[in-house]
Short mmCIF file of C-alpha atoms in Angstrom, two decimals:
data_model
loop_
_atom_site.label_atom_id
_atom_site.label_comp_id
_atom_site.label_asym_id
_atom_site.label_seq_id
_atom_site.Cartn_x
_atom_site.Cartn_y
_atom_site.Cartn_z
CA MET A 1 57.76 152.95 108.60
CA THR A 2 58.28 155.56 111.51
CA SER A 3 61.70 155.92 113.17
CA GLY A 4 60.51 155.36 116.37
CA PHE A 5 63.45 157.71 117.38
CA GLY A 6 63.47 159.15 121.04
CA PHE A 7 65.53 162.09 122.04
CA TRP A 8 68.15 160.33 123.29
CA ASP A 9 68.50 158.81 119.87
CA TYR A 10 68.63 161.92 118.06
CA ALA A 11 70.89 163.39 120.43
CA VAL A 12 73.39 160.77 119.89
CA PHE A 13 73.28 160.94 116.21
CA ILE A 14 73.75 164.32 116.02
CA ALA A 15 76.70 164.37 118.55
CA TYR A 16 78.29 161.68 116.40
CA ALA A 17 77.93 163.89 113.37
CA VAL A 18 78.79 167.12 114.81
CA LEU A 19 82.13 165.26 116.00
CA ILE A 20 83.22 163.74 112.69
CA LEU A 21 82.68 167.07 110.97
CA GLY A 22 84.55 168.68 113.72
CA VAL A 23 87.49 166.41 113.85
CA GLY A 24 87.47 165.96 110.03
CA LEU A 25 87.46 169.96 109.76
CA TRP A 26 90.25 170.41 112.29
CA VAL A 27 92.57 167.85 110.96
CA SER A 28 92.04 169.44 107.41
CA ARG A 29 93.36 173.06 108.61
CA ASP A 30 96.19 174.24 106.74
CA LYS A 31 99.25 174.80 109.30
CA LYS A 32 100.29 178.30 109.67
CA GLY A 33 102.38 179.25 107.03
CA HIS A 34 101.88 175.96 105.20
CA GLU A 35 99.77 175.40 102.12
CA LYS A 36 98.52 171.80 101.62
CA ASN A 37 100.37 170.01 98.75
CA ALA A 38 99.78 166.88 96.78
CA GLU A 39 101.57 164.57 99.67
CA ASP A 40 99.50 166.48 102.52
CA TYR A 41 96.06 166.12 100.74
CA PHE A 42 96.62 162.50 99.09
CA LEU A 43 99.10 160.71 101.34
CA ALA A 44 98.08 162.45 104.74
CA SER A 45 101.68 163.96 104.57
CA LYS A 46 102.97 160.36 105.13
CA SER A 47 102.58 160.63 108.87
CA LEU A 48 99.62 158.11 109.73
CA PRO A 49 100.63 155.59 112.81
CA TRP A 50 99.87 151.98 112.69
CA TRP A 51 96.61 152.03 114.81
CA ALA A 52 95.21 154.68 112.66
CA ILE A 53 96.23 152.96 109.59
CA GLY A 54 94.81 149.48 111.00
CA THR A 55 91.57 151.17 112.08
CA SER A 56 91.31 153.40 108.91
CA LEU A 57 91.38 150.02 106.68
CA ILE A 58 88.46 148.75 108.63
CA ALA A 59 86.49 151.73 108.41
CA ALA A 60 86.85 151.75 104.76
CA ASN A 61 86.28 148.40 104.29
CA ILE A 62 83.22 147.98 106.54
CA SER A 63 80.68 149.88 104.67
CA ALA A 64 76.72 149.49 103.99
CA GLU A 65 77.76 146.28 101.52
CA GLN A 66 78.86 144.71 104.94
CA PHE A 67 76.35 146.14 107.66
CA ILE A 68 73.21 145.53 104.92
CA GLY A 69 74.85 143.33 102.41
CA MET A 70 76.78 141.01 104.52
CA SER A 71 73.84 140.82 106.96
CA GLY A 72 71.61 139.90 104.30
CA SER A 73 73.79 137.07 103.09
CA GLY A 74 74.16 135.84 106.79
CA PHE A 75 70.32 135.74 106.54
CA ALA A 76 70.29 133.88 103.14
CA LEU A 77 73.33 131.94 103.23
CA GLY A 78 74.44 131.88 106.60
CA LEU A 79 77.87 131.87 108.28
CA ALA A 80 79.68 130.94 104.85
CA ILE A 81 80.07 134.71 103.91
CA ALA A 82 82.30 135.26 106.76
CA SER A 83 84.97 133.35 104.28
CA TYR A 84 85.29 136.95 102.80
CA GLU A 85 86.36 138.43 106.34
CA TRP A 86 88.57 135.49 107.51
CA MET A 87 90.57 134.81 104.06
CA GLY A 88 90.68 138.76 104.29
CA ALA A 89 92.93 138.62 107.28
CA ILE A 90 95.17 136.15 105.51
CA THR A 91 95.61 138.50 102.76
CA LEU A 92 96.43 140.93 104.50
CA ILE A 93 99.15 139.28 106.08
CA ILE A 94 100.44 138.45 102.42
CA VAL A 95 100.04 141.75 101.35
CA GLY A 96 102.24 143.48 104.51
CA LYS A 97 104.96 140.57 103.84
CA TYR A 98 105.16 140.85 99.80
CA PHE A 99 103.62 143.81 98.57
CA LEU A 100 103.99 146.49 100.57
CA PRO A 101 107.95 146.55 100.79
CA ILE A 102 108.04 147.34 97.00
CA PHE A 103 105.01 149.72 96.75
CA ILE A 104 106.59 151.76 99.95
CA GLN A 105 110.17 151.57 98.57
CA LYS A 106 109.25 153.07 95.50
CA GLY A 107 107.24 156.25 97.15
CA LEU A 108 104.00 155.69 95.31
CA TYR A 109 100.88 157.74 95.68
CA THR A 110 98.60 155.58 93.68
CA ILE A 111 98.50 152.08 92.35
CA PRO A 112 98.39 152.42 88.76
CA GLU A 113 101.83 154.42 89.08
CA PHE A 114 103.33 151.31 89.93
CA VAL A 115 102.09 150.09 86.56
CA GLU A 116 103.82 153.14 84.79
CA LYS A 117 107.18 152.51 86.61
CA ARG A 118 106.81 148.66 85.63
CA PHE A 119 105.52 148.75 82.49
CA SER A 120 104.20 151.79 80.43
CA THR A 121 102.20 155.06 80.78
CA ASN A 122 99.49 153.43 78.22
CA LEU A 123 99.04 150.39 80.70
CA LYS A 124 98.50 152.69 83.42
CA THR A 125 96.42 154.89 82.19
CA ILE A 126 94.27 152.08 81.07
CA LEU A 127 93.84 150.66 84.46
CA ALA A 128 93.22 154.20 85.80
CA VAL A 129 90.00 154.25 83.79
CA PHE A 130 89.30 150.90 84.87
CA TRP A 131 89.58 151.76 88.57
CA ILE A 132 87.71 155.11 88.04
CA ALA A 133 84.74 153.42 86.30
CA LEU A 134 84.57 150.80 88.79
CA TYR A 135 84.76 152.95 91.90
CA VAL A 136 81.96 155.40 90.37
CA PHE A 137 79.54 153.12 88.94
CA VAL A 138 79.97 150.40 91.17
CA ASN A 139 81.35 150.90 94.64
CA LEU A 140 80.24 154.70 95.45
CA ALA A 141 76.92 154.05 93.77
CA SER A 142 76.14 150.64 95.58
CA VAL A 143 77.35 152.17 98.97
CA LEU A 144 74.82 155.21 98.57
CA TYR A 145 71.97 153.08 97.70
CA LEU A 146 72.54 150.15 100.44
CA GLY A 147 73.02 153.55 103.15
CA ALA A 148 69.92 155.29 101.66
CA LEU A 149 67.88 152.16 101.74
CA ALA A 150 68.70 151.53 105.33
CA ILE A 151 68.03 155.22 106.05
CA GLU A 152 64.51 154.90 104.23
CA THR A 153 63.63 151.65 106.30
CA ILE A 154 64.70 152.89 109.60
CA MET A 155 63.67 156.41 109.55
CA GLY A 156 61.02 156.74 106.54
CA VAL A 157 63.26 159.11 104.63
CA ASP A 158 62.64 158.94 100.60
CA MET A 159 65.29 157.59 98.80
CA ILE A 160 66.63 160.33 96.84
CA TYR A 161 67.02 162.28 100.02
CA ALA A 162 68.71 159.94 101.87
CA VAL A 163 71.40 159.44 98.88
CA ILE A 164 71.82 163.20 98.75
CA GLY A 165 72.28 163.48 102.45
CA LEU A 166 74.52 160.71 102.77
CA ALA A 167 76.75 162.22 99.81
CA LEU A 168 76.81 165.76 101.29
CA PHE A 169 77.85 164.20 104.80
CA ALA A 170 80.69 162.54 103.30
CA ALA A 171 81.54 165.52 101.22
CA ALA A 172 81.32 168.24 103.87
CA TYR A 173 85.24 166.92 105.39
CA SER A 174 86.56 164.69 103.28
CA LEU A 175 86.97 166.70 99.66
CA TYR A 176 88.30 169.56 101.77
CA GLY A 177 90.91 167.76 104.08
CA GLY A 178 91.80 164.66 102.00
CA LEU A 179 93.31 161.63 103.11
CA SER A 180 94.19 162.84 106.58
CA ALA A 181 90.38 164.01 107.69
CA VAL A 182 89.23 160.48 106.03
CA ALA A 183 92.26 158.40 108.16
CA TRP A 184 91.77 160.39 111.33
CA THR A 185 88.18 160.36 111.56
CA ASP A 186 87.75 157.14 110.48
CA VAL A 187 89.55 156.12 114.03
CA ILE A 188 86.17 157.28 115.57
CA GLN A 189 83.99 155.76 113.08
CA VAL A 190 85.64 152.56 114.19
CA VAL A 191 84.44 152.93 117.79
CA PHE A 192 80.91 153.92 116.51
CA LEU A 193 80.88 150.73 113.89
CA VAL A 194 82.01 148.07 116.97
CA LEU A 195 79.90 149.52 119.69
CA GLY A 196 76.65 149.92 117.15
CA GLY A 197 77.45 146.51 115.94
CA LEU A 198 77.80 144.78 119.02
CA ALA A 199 74.57 146.31 120.14
CA THR A 200 72.45 145.12 117.23
CA THR A 201 74.13 141.65 117.83
CA TYR A 202 73.15 141.49 121.60
CA LEU A 203 69.72 142.51 121.07
CA ALA A 204 69.05 140.20 118.27
CA LEU A 205 70.43 136.99 120.26
CA ASN A 206 68.76 138.08 123.73
CA THR A 207 65.52 138.71 121.58
CA VAL A 208 65.94 134.90 120.32
CA SER A 209 66.89 133.27 123.65
CA GLY A 210 63.33 135.03 125.21
CA GLY A 211 65.90 137.49 127.41
CA GLU A 212 68.20 135.04 128.84
CA GLY A 213 71.07 136.71 127.27
CA LEU A 214 73.57 136.70 123.90
CA LEU A 215 75.16 133.09 124.70
CA SER A 216 71.94 131.35 125.15
CA GLY A 217 70.71 133.25 121.99
CA PHE A 218 73.80 132.07 120.06
CA TYR A 219 72.96 128.38 121.07
CA THR A 220 69.62 128.70 120.18
CA VAL A 221 70.25 129.74 117.03
CA MET A 222 72.74 127.28 116.27
CA GLU A 223 70.37 124.63 117.64
CA VAL A 224 67.12 125.94 115.34
CA ALA A 225 69.25 126.80 112.20
CA PRO A 226 72.39 124.62 112.15
CA GLU A 227 72.42 124.67 108.13
CA LYS A 228 73.41 128.29 108.67
CA PHE A 229 76.86 127.37 110.51
CA HIS A 230 78.21 125.43 107.68
CA MET A 231 81.27 127.48 106.14
CA ILE A 232 81.71 124.86 103.33
CA LEU A 233 78.43 124.70 101.17
CA GLU A 234 77.26 121.54 99.48
CA GLU A 235 76.26 121.51 95.91
CA PHE A 236 73.01 119.60 96.56
CA THR A 237 70.40 119.45 99.40
CA ALA A 238 69.61 116.53 101.37
CA ASP A 239 66.71 115.89 99.18
CA GLY A 240 69.28 115.87 95.90
CA GLY A 241 67.93 119.31 94.90
CA LYS A 242 70.48 121.78 93.51
CA ASN A 243 71.52 124.18 96.66
CA PRO A 244 71.02 127.99 95.22
CA ASN A 245 73.32 129.37 97.70
CA TYR A 246 75.97 127.11 96.01
CA LEU A 247 76.24 129.24 93.16
CA ASP A 248 77.47 132.36 95.50
CA LEU A 249 79.87 130.21 97.72
CA PRO A 250 80.93 127.25 95.63
CA GLY A 251 81.96 124.56 98.43
CA ILE A 252 85.52 124.01 98.66
CA TRP A 253 86.31 126.10 95.86
CA VAL A 254 86.00 129.01 98.18
CA LEU A 255 89.06 128.12 99.77
CA VAL A 256 91.30 127.16 97.02
CA GLY A 257 89.75 128.92 93.95
CA GLY A 258 88.45 132.34 92.74
CA LEU A 259 87.83 133.90 96.19
CA TRP A 260 91.61 134.13 96.57
CA VAL A 261 91.46 136.86 92.95
CA ALA A 262 89.15 138.96 94.77
CA ASN A 263 90.90 139.16 98.17
CA ILE A 264 94.40 139.68 96.73
CA TYR A 265 93.07 142.34 94.38
CA TYR A 266 90.51 144.12 96.89
CA TRP A 267 93.40 144.49 99.71
CA GLY A 268 96.76 144.22 97.58
CA PHE A 269 95.82 146.56 94.41
CA ASN A 270 92.50 148.51 95.43
CA GLN A 271 93.67 152.49 95.82
CA TYR A 272 91.10 153.41 98.37
CA ILE A 273 92.50 150.43 100.54
CA ILE A 274 96.23 150.48 99.93
CA GLN A 275 96.43 154.43 99.73
CA ARG A 276 96.33 154.28 103.82
CA THR A 277 99.07 151.97 104.10
CA LEU A 278 101.09 154.19 101.60
CA ALA A 279 100.70 157.09 103.78
CA ALA A 280 102.42 155.38 106.65
CA LYS A 281 105.51 156.72 108.50
CA SER A 282 107.59 153.95 107.84
CA LEU A 283 107.13 150.18 106.46
CA GLY A 284 107.37 149.15 110.05
CA GLU A 285 104.21 151.38 111.02
CA SER A 286 102.45 149.98 107.73
CA GLN A 287 103.07 146.45 108.52
CA LYS A 288 101.97 146.93 112.11
CA GLY A 289 98.59 148.57 110.96
CA ILE A 290 98.05 145.66 108.63
CA LEU A 291 98.25 143.32 111.19
CA LEU A 292 95.99 145.07 113.45
CA ALA A 293 93.37 145.07 110.56
CA ALA A 294 93.77 141.55 110.14
CA ALA A 295 93.15 140.78 113.85
CA LEU A 296 89.82 143.02 113.66
CA LYS A 297 88.73 141.07 110.38
CA ILE A 298 88.57 138.22 112.31
CA VAL A 299 85.84 139.72 114.90
CA ILE A 300 83.84 141.58 112.06
CA PRO A 301 81.44 138.39 111.20
CA LEU A 302 80.12 139.05 114.81
CA ILE A 303 78.80 142.13 114.39
CA VAL A 304 77.61 141.81 110.56
CA VAL A 305 76.95 138.18 109.99
CA ILE A 306 75.42 136.83 113.13
CA PRO A 307 72.92 139.41 113.43
CA GLY A 308 71.60 138.07 109.66
CA ILE A 309 71.58 134.68 110.71
CA ALA A 310 69.61 135.48 114.07
CA ALA A 311 67.09 137.66 111.93
CA TYR A 312 66.35 134.47 109.95
CA VAL A 313 65.43 132.30 113.05
CA MET A 314 63.43 135.41 114.53
CA VAL A 315 61.36 135.93 111.15
CA ASN A 316 60.57 132.04 111.06
CA ASP A 317 59.49 131.43 114.84
CA PRO A 318 55.94 132.45 114.83
CA SER A 319 56.30 132.87 118.93
CA ILE A 320 59.28 135.52 118.30
CA MET A 321 57.15 137.08 115.67
CA ALA A 322 54.20 137.05 117.83
CA ARG A 323 56.35 139.08 120.74
CA LEU A 324 57.66 141.82 118.37
CA GLY A 325 53.76 142.46 117.71
CA GLU A 326 52.75 144.82 114.64
CA ALA A 327 56.23 146.59 114.34
CA GLY A 328 57.70 143.17 113.65
CA GLN A 329 55.36 142.88 110.28
CA LEU A 330 56.93 146.24 109.05
CA ASN A 331 59.44 145.74 106.36
CA LEU A 332 59.97 142.23 107.00
CA PRO A 333 62.89 140.51 105.19
CA SER A 334 62.86 137.33 103.24
CA MET A 335 64.71 135.05 101.23
CA GLU A 336 64.09 137.72 98.31
CA GLN A 337 64.62 140.58 100.23
CA ALA A 338 67.39 139.29 102.44
CA ASP A 339 69.07 143.09 102.70
CA LYS A 340 66.46 144.07 104.96
CA ALA A 341 67.44 141.96 107.54
CA TYR A 342 69.84 144.65 109.67
CA PRO A 343 67.43 147.52 109.14
CA TRP A 344 64.81 145.53 110.41
CA LEU A 345 66.42 144.54 113.46
CA LEU A 346 67.55 148.34 114.49
CA GLN A 347 63.88 149.34 115.15
CA PHE A 348 63.60 146.96 118.20
CA LEU A 349 66.88 148.43 119.97
CA PRO A 350 66.16 150.57 122.91
CA VAL A 351 66.04 154.23 122.93
CA GLY A 352 69.63 155.45 123.18
CA LEU A 353 71.24 152.50 121.79
CA LYS A 354 69.36 152.63 118.71
CA GLY A 355 71.10 156.13 118.00
CA VAL A 356 74.48 154.30 118.61
CA ALA A 357 73.60 151.56 116.20
CA PHE A 358 72.35 153.71 113.74
CA ALA A 359 75.42 156.01 113.95
CA ALA A 360 77.56 153.14 113.42
CA LEU A 361 75.61 152.15 110.27
CA ALA A 362 76.36 155.56 109.10
CA ALA A 363 79.86 155.71 109.99
CA ALA A 364 80.16 152.57 107.99
CA ILE A 365 78.88 154.30 105.18
CA VAL A 366 80.30 157.69 105.27
CA SER A 367 83.95 156.30 105.87
CA SER A 368 83.87 154.27 102.77
CA LEU A 369 82.32 157.15 100.59
CA ALA A 370 85.00 159.19 101.88
CA SER A 371 87.98 156.85 101.47
CA MET A 372 86.23 155.88 97.72
CA LEU A 373 85.94 159.84 97.29
CA ASN A 374 89.63 160.40 98.15
CA SER A 375 91.08 157.48 95.66
CA THR A 376 89.05 158.28 92.77
CA SER A 377 90.21 161.82 92.95
CA THR A 378 93.83 160.45 93.70
CA ILE A 379 93.97 158.41 90.66
CA PHE A 380 92.23 160.99 88.33
CA THR A 381 94.44 163.90 89.24
CA MET A 382 97.79 161.95 89.43
CA ASP A 383 97.32 159.52 86.90
CA ILE A 384 95.02 161.58 84.30
CA TYR A 385 95.13 165.24 85.24
CA LYS A 386 99.06 165.24 85.74
CA GLN A 387 99.91 163.00 83.00
CA TYR A 388 97.75 164.47 79.92
CA ILE A 389 96.15 167.51 80.98
CA ASN A 390 98.54 169.78 82.92
CA LYS A 391 101.75 168.00 83.32
CA ASN A 392 103.16 171.43 85.38
CA ALA A 393 100.45 171.56 87.65
CA ASP A 394 101.58 173.20 91.39
CA ASP A 395 100.57 171.82 94.40
CA LYS A 396 97.70 174.22 94.87
CA THR A 397 96.09 173.22 91.37
CA THR A 398 96.77 169.80 91.74
CA VAL A 399 94.72 169.81 95.29
CA ASN A 400 92.17 171.46 93.89
CA VAL A 401 91.64 169.35 90.73
CA GLY A 402 91.60 166.51 93.52
CA ARG A 403 88.69 168.24 94.99
CA ILE A 404 86.53 169.02 91.84
CA SER A 405 87.30 165.72 90.31
CA ALA A 406 85.70 164.04 93.87
CA THR A 407 82.62 166.41 93.22
CA VAL A 408 81.72 165.17 90.00
CA ALA A 409 82.37 161.46 90.88
CA LEU A 410 80.03 161.99 93.83
CA ILE A 411 77.49 163.72 91.75
CA ILE A 412 77.43 160.63 89.11
CA ALA A 413 77.24 158.30 92.00
CA VAL A 414 74.48 160.04 93.25
CA VAL A 415 72.49 159.89 89.72
CA MET A 416 73.32 156.48 89.74
CA ALA A 417 72.21 155.20 93.21
CA PRO A 418 68.47 154.99 93.14
CA LEU A 419 68.96 152.92 89.79
CA LEU A 420 70.09 149.78 91.53
CA GLY A 421 66.80 149.66 93.50
CA GLY A 422 65.74 146.12 93.31
CA ILE A 423 68.68 143.82 93.66
CA ASP A 424 69.29 141.26 96.22
CA GLN A 425 72.08 140.55 98.27
CA ALA A 426 73.87 143.76 97.37
CA PHE A 427 77.06 142.15 98.88
CA GLN A 428 77.02 139.24 96.42
CA PHE A 429 76.22 142.02 93.27
CA ILE A 430 79.08 144.01 94.19
CA GLN A 431 81.63 141.21 94.43
CA GLU A 432 80.12 139.57 91.09
CA TRP A 433 80.82 142.60 89.07
CA THR A 434 84.03 143.70 90.54
CA GLY A 435 85.02 140.23 89.89
CA VAL A 436 84.67 141.20 86.12
CA VAL A 437 87.49 143.68 86.30
CA SER A 438 89.63 142.45 89.16
CA PRO A 439 90.98 139.24 87.69
CA GLY A 440 92.87 141.39 84.82
CA ILE A 441 94.24 143.64 87.09
CA LEU A 442 95.41 141.01 89.34
CA ALA A 443 97.23 138.86 86.84
CA VAL A 444 99.14 142.15 85.48
CA PHE A 445 100.50 142.70 89.05
CA VAL A 446 101.31 139.18 90.14
CA LEU A 447 103.09 138.77 86.88
CA GLY A 448 104.43 142.10 87.12
CA LEU A 449 105.92 141.77 90.59
CA PHE A 450 107.06 138.16 90.14
CA TRP A 451 107.91 137.04 86.53
CA LYS A 452 110.83 139.31 84.90
CA LYS A 453 109.91 138.64 81.64
CA THR A 454 106.78 140.14 81.83
CA THR A 455 106.34 142.56 78.88
CA ASN A 456 104.37 145.69 78.57
CA ASN A 457 102.74 144.60 75.42
CA GLY A 458 101.91 141.23 77.45
CA ALA A 459 100.15 143.39 80.09
CA ILE A 460 98.54 145.47 77.91
CA TRP A 461 96.78 142.65 75.89
CA GLY A 462 96.21 140.81 79.05
CA ALA A 463 94.03 143.65 80.66
CA LEU A 464 92.35 144.59 77.53
CA LEU A 465 90.81 140.92 76.98
CA SER A 466 90.35 140.08 80.66
CA ILE A 467 87.18 141.95 80.24
CA PRO A 468 85.82 140.46 77.35
CA ILE A 469 86.76 137.06 78.72
CA ALA A 470 85.20 137.67 82.09
CA LEU A 471 81.83 138.74 80.34
CA LEU A 472 82.08 135.51 77.95
CA LEU A 473 82.43 133.32 80.98
CA LYS A 474 79.51 135.11 82.83
CA TYR A 475 76.88 134.13 80.18
CA ILE A 476 78.01 131.11 78.24
CA PRO A 477 75.27 128.60 79.44
CA ILE A 478 77.94 125.92 81.12
CA ALA A 479 76.69 124.60 84.16
CA ALA A 480 80.30 124.26 85.35
CA LEU A 481 80.87 128.11 85.03
CA GLU A 482 77.52 128.90 87.09
CA PRO A 483 79.39 129.89 90.28
CA TRP A 484 80.54 133.62 89.56
CA MET A 485 83.84 132.77 91.69
CA HIS A 486 84.63 129.95 88.98
CA GLN A 487 84.14 132.68 86.45
CA MET A 488 86.66 134.87 88.25
CA GLY A 489 89.47 132.58 88.68
CA LEU A 490 89.30 131.01 85.34
CA THR A 491 89.39 134.88 84.13
CA ALA A 492 92.55 135.13 85.87
CA VAL A 493 94.34 132.38 84.64
CA PHE A 494 93.59 133.06 81.02
CA THR A 495 94.48 136.27 81.50
CA MET A 496 98.08 135.20 82.95
CA MET A 497 98.23 132.67 80.01
CA ILE A 498 97.65 135.60 77.70
CA ILE A 499 100.27 137.86 79.24
CA MET A 500 102.85 135.00 79.48
CA GLY A 501 102.11 134.05 75.81
CA VAL A 502 102.61 137.34 74.50
CA SER A 503 105.88 138.18 76.80
CA HIS A 504 107.31 134.77 75.71
CA LEU A 505 107.09 135.64 72.18
CA GLU A 506 108.45 139.41 72.51
CA THR A 507 111.44 137.97 74.51
CA LYS A 508 112.38 134.84 72.98
CA GLY A 509 115.92 134.85 72.66
CA LYS A 510 116.51 138.21 74.54
CA ASP A 511 117.17 138.93 77.98
CA ASP A 512 115.98 142.52 78.06
CA ALA A 513 112.76 142.30 80.36
CA LYS A 514 112.96 144.76 83.39
CA GLY A 515 111.30 142.87 86.02
CA ILE A 516 111.62 143.48 89.67
CA THR A 517 114.41 141.81 91.41
CA LEU A 518 113.03 140.52 95.15
CA SER A 519 115.74 140.79 97.57
CA LYS A 520 115.77 138.94 100.82
CA LYS A 521 116.48 142.20 102.45
CA LEU A 522 113.27 143.87 101.21
CA PHE A 523 111.01 141.03 102.82
CA GLU A 524 112.37 141.61 106.56
CA THR A 525 109.63 142.07 109.02
CA SER A 526 109.64 142.41 112.44
CA PRO A 527 109.24 139.50 114.92
CA LEU A 528 106.08 140.98 115.91
CA PHE A 529 104.26 140.76 112.49
CA ASN A 530 105.80 137.18 111.94
CA ILE A 531 104.55 135.96 115.61
CA GLY A 532 101.21 137.94 114.96
CA SER A 533 100.52 136.68 111.54
CA PHE A 534 101.30 132.84 112.55
CA VAL A 535 98.79 133.25 115.77
CA LEU A 536 96.37 135.14 113.52
CA CYS A 537 96.69 132.38 110.61
CA VAL A 538 96.21 129.37 113.44
CA VAL A 539 92.81 131.30 114.76
CA ILE A 540 91.22 131.14 111.02
CA ALA A 541 92.25 127.63 110.97
CA VAL A 542 90.87 126.70 114.13
CA LEU A 543 87.48 128.67 113.22
CA TYR A 544 87.04 126.96 109.79
CA CYS A 545 87.34 123.38 111.74
CA LEU A 546 84.96 124.69 114.37
CA PHE A 547 82.61 125.22 111.55
CA TRP A 548 83.05 122.90 108.61
#
C-alpha cells in the first residue's frame, strides 16, 4: 500500500530521527581527557537518575511486540492480554523490594555474574549462552521482523530493506555510546511512545463513535464487543465449544500460574531490563525508577491493547467500513492475521499525527533493539570474552569487543528476521518460546537467592534439564498441558525439584552451603516506595475487579 504520508508526516519523522541520533551521539562523546571504560560503556558510569531509569525500563520493554503484537492480541483476545502489563507492575515492585538490593550490593555488571558469585563459573557460562541465544534468535529477530512488517504495511517498503534500515538506525548511536546513549535517548523515545499511542487510540475510538469523541467510542466498543473486556477467559464458549483463546490465557491460571514465571524472569533476571537499574546512582534511585516504571505499566494497555479491540469492532461493522472506503480494505486485519491491526489503523491518522504515530512505533522498535544489543554485548564481553578469551583485556579492548559483538549479533538477527514471516500473534510467539528457557533460569535464581542449601551441581543439573523438560511438556499430547503457561509453570516446578533433590543429596549431613543471608537491613526501603507500591497494587486490584 502507499504510505499516504504528507509533508508534515515526513518532517515529524525526520525531526525525530535527527533528534535521537543527535542526542545519542552527543551523550556518547568522550569527555576531555577521559576515554570510555567498561563501567562507562556497559553501566552508563553508574550515574542514571530515577526518572531516566523508569522511562528507560518502559522504552526497553515497549517494542514492536507490544505495539504490533499486543495490539494484535487485543484484536484476537481482548483486554485479557493486559494481564502481562498489570501483573508486570506488581512484579516490578517485588524486584525493587527483594532482588535489586542484592544485585546492587554486589556491584554486578551482568545477571550471569551473580550466578558466578553464588555458584560457579561453569554455570554462569551455561546461562550466558542461554541468554545470548535467546536475545539474538528470538528477541532481536522478532523485534526486527515486527518493526519491518509495520513499515512494509504502512509505507510499502520491502521487508528486507525495512529490516536493514531499522538495524542501521539502532546501531548508529547504541554501538558507539553504549548504555548511556541508550538510556538517555529512551527518555525522548517514551515521549513519542505515549504521544503516538494516545493519538492512535483517540483516532480508533473516535472513528468507532462516528466522530463523537474518545469516551463515546470507548463505551461503544464495550457495548458492541463486551467479550473483549473480560480479564479472565472461560475454557468453553457459550455454545459449549472449546475457546481457542484459552490456550493463550488460561483463565484464573493467568493470575496464579505460569504467567508469574514469565514476569519474574523478565523483570527480575533479564539482562536488558535489569541493566538499567544496575546503572543507578544508588539503590534508592533505582527503586524510585522501578516505581515509576510500574506506574507507567498500568496505563500501557490504553495505548497498545485498546486500539486493537477498536480495530476489531471497526472491521466487523459494515457501516464503519463503508465510511473508510477503499483504503479500509487494504491490508485488512483478521483473526488469522491479527498483527496487522495496529499498522492498519495508522493509515487513517490525519497528516502530522501520522508522522507522530509512526515515530512512536519507530521509537518502540529502535529503543528495544538498542537495549537488546547493549545487553547481548555486555554478557558476551564480560561473561565470555573476559572469562575465556582475554582475561587481562584493558578497558579500550573491552569496549571495542562490546561494539564488535553487538554488530555480529545484529547481523545474525537481520538474517533471521525475514524467516519469521507468517507467524500470527507474534507477542504470544515470543512469550511461548521465551517460556522454554525462562523457567530453568528462574528456578536457579530463586533457589540461589532464597535457599542456602542450593548447590552448584544442583543448579547446573536443573538448568541443563529444564530445556528438555520444557520441550517434552510442549509436545506431549495431553490436553491439560495445551496452554503453554501450564507448561512453563510445571517446568519451573520440576526444575526446582531437580535442583533441590541434587542439592539435598550433596549437602546431606553437611553444613557448607554458601547461600545468601537475607538481612532485614538489606531490604529497607523509603516510605515513598512502600506507599507507592501499596497504591499501585490497590489500583491493579480494582482494575481486575472491574473487568472480571
